[in-house]
């Protein structure tokens, strides 16, 4: 089968299209998916790219392909304990233990990490969702988001942010989005009630206070956002530095809460997202689409940090 591997090793190695063995043995809870779409997330090039590049010479032809988390495709085989999915089902999902390996024509994935694809979405649209949209959903829940509360979403125009704005609106929150001026109208179209343009000065001491500050850029911390968080409010991050992590337990002493979201894929959460899609409350925003052979260019596009929505890879037409 065709799959993405690397051109060699070391930091100058590039992602290249290769022909390798298809996965053979399926676990009892696994399905074998013919992958149609995948997508790029910053962690792909932040962590796994360099790790994979370093170890690829040892792994080539010994382990399955390593790149890509999000997938959308069709089940072509299933393990003996798979009950809720049938061969022929169109599904979407991801599994980061260790990787979905979705930059390949075929891959295995555990049944608990996937759900039926929302019928109204193409494979490419569905492939943009699992990691980023579940991060948005799980982060909002962790920050006790509920109808009537206010949320500040820092990074409203990116992969996670475009989902977070729409899901927060669907939950009934008052949404303020932080983005650059060029994305202000776009974030309003997604449903943001108010916009703060981060290029027009430091808003962090003047923007007022919010029940939830959801930083999806990973740049901020409870310290930098302290003035933005209401009493008994929450700061939730998709990343954060070590110093911020260390003060997390003490932050509660001051009547505020903070935490980090570490996304996991679950059928029930994907089903929740599918319902939002099918009810017209959520739509994936696609920044750009690349063919599988141009996965390196797709990574490079994501690495600019300027994407509006998601970078998608078409694995099979
Ligand atoms: N912990 C987890 O489980 C988890 C899961 C998913 C993602 N993450 C992390 O979350 C972060 C965001 O992921 P992503 O997929 O959303 O990234 P992304 O799509 O690459 O984010 C790009 C967006 O960020 C905006 N942006 C850049 N600087 C900004 C700033 N200072 N203030 C506000 N917006 C800014 C850009 O808008 P402009 O071009 O207008 O600046 C662009 O629209 C990454 O660090 C990723 O690794 C963590």
Coordinates of N, CA and C and ligand atoms in Angstrom, one line a residue, residues 40-47 94 96 131-136 138 153-162 177-184 186 196-199 203 215-220 237-240 260-264 287 301-311, ligand 1:
X40 N -3.8 17.5 9.5 CA -2.6 17.8 10.2 C -2.9 18.6 11.4
X41 N -2.2 18.2 12.5 CA -2.3 18.9 13.8 C -0.9 19.4 14.2
X42 N -0.8 20.5 14.9 CA 0.5 21.0 15.2 C 1.4 20.0 15.9
X43 N 0.8 19.1 16.7 CA 1.6 18.1 17.4 C 2.3 17.2 16.4
X44 N 1.8 17.0 15.2 CA 2.4 16.2 14.2 C 3.9 16.7 14.0
X45 N 4.0 18.0 13.8 CA 5.4 18.5 13.5 C 6.1 18.9 14.8
X46 N 5.4 19.2 15.9 CA 6.0 19.6 17.1 C 6.8 18.4 17.7
X47 N 6.1 17.3 17.9 CA 6.7 16.2 18.6 C 7.0 15.0 17.7
X94 N -9.7 9.0 15.6 CA -8.3 9.0 15.8 C -7.9 8.2 17.0
X96 N -4.2 8.1 19.5 CA -2.9 8.5 19.6 C -2.0 7.6 20.3
X131 N -9.4 15.2 16.2 CA -8.5 15.7 17.2 C -8.9 17.1 17.6
X132 N -9.1 18.0 16.7 CA -9.3 19.4 17.0 C -10.7 19.6 17.6
X133 N -11.7 19.0 17.1 CA -13.1 19.3 17.6 C -13.3 18.6 18.9
X134 N -12.6 17.4 19.2 CA -12.8 16.8 20.5 C -12.0 17.6 21.5
X135 N -10.9 18.2 21.1 CA -10.1 19.1 22.0 C -11.0 20.2 22.5
X136 N -11.7 20.8 21.5 CA -12.6 21.9 21.8 C -13.7 21.5 22.8
X138 N -13.9 18.8 24.8 CA -13.4 18.3 26.1 C -12.8 19.5 26.9
X153 N -12.2 32.8 24.1 CA -11.5 31.8 23.3 C -10.3 32.5 22.6
X154 N -9.1 32.2 23.2 CA -7.9 32.8 22.6 C -7.4 31.9 21.5
X155 N -7.4 32.4 20.3 CA -7.0 31.6 19.1 C -8.2 31.1 18.4
X156 N -9.2 32.0 18.2 CA -10.5 31.6 17.7 C -10.5 31.2 16.2
X157 N -9.5 31.5 15.5 CA -9.5 31.2 14.0 C -8.8 30.0 13.6
X158 N -8.1 29.3 14.5 CA -7.3 28.1 14.1 C -8.1 26.8 14.1
X159 N -7.3 25.7 14.1 CA -8.0 24.4 14.0 C -8.9 24.1 15.2
X160 N -8.4 24.3 16.4 CA -9.2 24.0 17.6 C -10.2 25.2 17.8
X161 N -9.7 26.4 17.6 CA -10.6 27.6 17.9 C -11.8 27.7 17.0
X162 N -11.8 27.3 15.8 CA -13.0 27.4 14.9 C -14.1 26.4 15.4
X177 N -14.1 36.0 21.1 CA -13.0 35.4 20.4 C -11.8 36.3 20.3
X178 N -10.6 35.8 20.5 CA -9.4 36.6 20.3 C -8.7 36.1 19.0
X179 N -8.6 37.0 18.0 CA -7.9 36.6 16.8 C -7.3 37.9 16.2
X180 N -6.6 37.7 15.1 CA -6.1 38.9 14.4 C -7.2 39.6 13.6
X181 N -6.9 40.9 13.3 CA -8.0 41.6 12.6 C -8.4 41.0 11.3
X182 N -7.5 40.4 10.6 CA -7.8 39.8 9.3 C -8.8 38.6 9.5
X183 N -8.9 38.1 10.7 CA -9.9 37.0 10.9 C -11.1 37.4 11.7
X184 N -11.3 38.7 11.9 CA -12.4 39.1 12.8 C -13.7 38.8 12.2
X186 N -14.5 36.7 10.0 CA -14.6 35.2 9.9 C -15.1 34.6 11.2
X196 N -11.8 40.3 20.0 CA -10.7 41.1 20.4 C -9.6 40.9 19.4
X197 N -9.0 41.9 18.8 CA -7.9 41.8 17.9 C -6.6 41.9 18.6
X198 N -5.9 40.7 18.7 CA -4.7 40.7 19.6 C -3.6 41.5 19.0
X199 N -3.7 42.0 17.7 CA -2.6 42.8 17.2 C -2.8 44.3 17.5
X203 N -4.5 43.0 25.4 CA -5.9 43.1 26.0 C -6.0 42.4 27.3
X215 N -7.6 29.0 26.4 CA -6.5 29.4 25.5 C -6.2 28.2 24.6
X216 N -6.5 28.3 23.3 CA -6.2 27.2 22.4 C -5.0 27.5 21.6
X217 N -4.3 28.6 21.9 CA -3.0 28.8 21.2 C -1.8 28.1 22.0
X218 N -2.0 27.8 23.2 CA -1.0 27.2 24.1 C 0.1 28.3 24.5
X219 N -0.1 29.5 24.1 CA 0.9 30.6 24.4 C 0.7 31.1 25.8
X220 N -0.6 31.1 26.3 CA -0.9 31.8 27.6 C -0.8 30.9 28.8
X237 N -6.1 25.4 29.2 CA -5.1 25.5 28.1 C -5.0 24.2 27.3
X238 N -4.6 24.4 26.0 CA -4.3 23.2 25.2 C -2.8 22.8 25.3
X239 N -2.1 23.6 26.1 CA -0.6 23.3 26.3 C -0.1 23.9 27.6
X240 N 0.8 24.9 27.4 CA 1.3 25.6 28.6 C 2.7 25.2 29.0
X260 N -5.4 21.7 32.1 CA -4.9 21.5 30.7 C -5.8 20.4 30.1
X261 N -6.2 20.6 28.8 CA -7.0 19.5 28.2 C -6.0 18.6 27.4
X262 N -6.1 17.4 27.6 CA -5.3 16.4 26.8 C -6.3 15.5 26.1
X263 N -6.4 15.7 24.8 CA -7.5 15.1 24.1 C -7.4 13.6 24.0
X264 N -8.6 13.0 24.1 CA -8.7 11.5 23.8 C -9.9 11.3 22.9
X287 N -8.8 24.9 5.8 CA -7.9 25.9 5.3 C -7.3 25.6 4.0
X301 N 2.5 24.0 5.7 CA 1.4 24.9 5.8 C 1.0 25.1 7.3
X302 N 0.8 23.9 7.9 CA 0.4 24.0 9.4 C 1.4 24.7 10.2
X303 N 2.7 24.5 9.9 CA 3.8 25.0 10.7 C 3.8 26.6 10.6
X304 N 3.2 27.2 9.6 CA 3.2 28.6 9.5 C 2.5 29.2 10.7
X305 N 1.6 28.5 11.3 CA 0.8 29.0 12.4 C -0.3 30.0 12.0
X306 N -0.5 30.1 10.7 CA -1.5 31.1 10.2 C -2.7 30.5 9.6
X307 N -2.9 29.2 9.9 CA -4.1 28.5 9.2 C -5.4 29.0 9.8
X308 N -6.3 29.1 8.8 CA -7.7 29.4 9.2 C -8.5 28.1 9.1
X309 N -8.7 27.5 10.3 CA -9.3 26.1 10.3 C -8.2 25.1 10.1
X310 N -8.6 24.0 9.4 CA -7.7 22.8 9.3 C -7.1 22.5 8.0
X311 N -5.9 21.9 8.0 CA -5.2 21.5 6.9 C -5.5 20.0 6.7
Ligands
LIG1 N1 -3.5 19.3 24.5 C1 -4.2 18.8 23.5 O1 -4.8 17.7 23.6 C2 -4.1 19.6 22.2 C3 -5.0 19.2 21.2 C4 -5.0 20.0 20.0 C5 -4.1 21.1 19.9 N2 -3.3 21.3 20.9 C6 -2.4 22.5 20.8 O2 -3.2 23.7 20.7 C7 -2.5 24.7 19.9 C8 -3.5 25.1 18.8 O3 -3.8 24.1 17.9 P1 -4.5 24.4 16.5 O4 -4.7 23.1 15.8 O5 -5.7 25.2 16.8 O6 -3.4 25.3 15.8 P2 -3.4 26.1 14.5 O7 -4.6 25.7 13.7 O8 -2.1 26.1 13.9 O9 -3.6 27.7 15.0 C9 -3.5 28.7 14.0 C10 -4.3 29.8 14.4 O10 -3.7 30.5 15.6 C11 -4.0 31.9 15.5 N3 -3.1 32.6 16.3 C12 -1.7 32.6 16.3 N4 -1.2 33.4 17.2 C13 -2.3 33.9 18.0 C14 -2.4 34.7 19.1 N5 -1.3 35.2 19.7 N6 -3.6 35.0 19.6 C15 -4.7 34.5 19.0 N7 -4.7 33.7 17.9 C16 -3.4 33.4 17.4 C17 -3.8 32.1 14.0 O11 -4.5 33.3 13.6 P3 -3.7 34.6 13.0 O12 -3.1 34.0 11.7 O13 -4.8 35.5 12.7 O14 -2.7 35.0 14.0 C18 -4.3 30.9 13.3 O15 -5.7 31.1 12.9 C19 -1.2 24.0 19.4 O16 -0.2 24.4 20.2 C20 -1.5 22.5 19.5 O17 -0.3 21.8 19.7 C21 -3.2 20.6 22.0

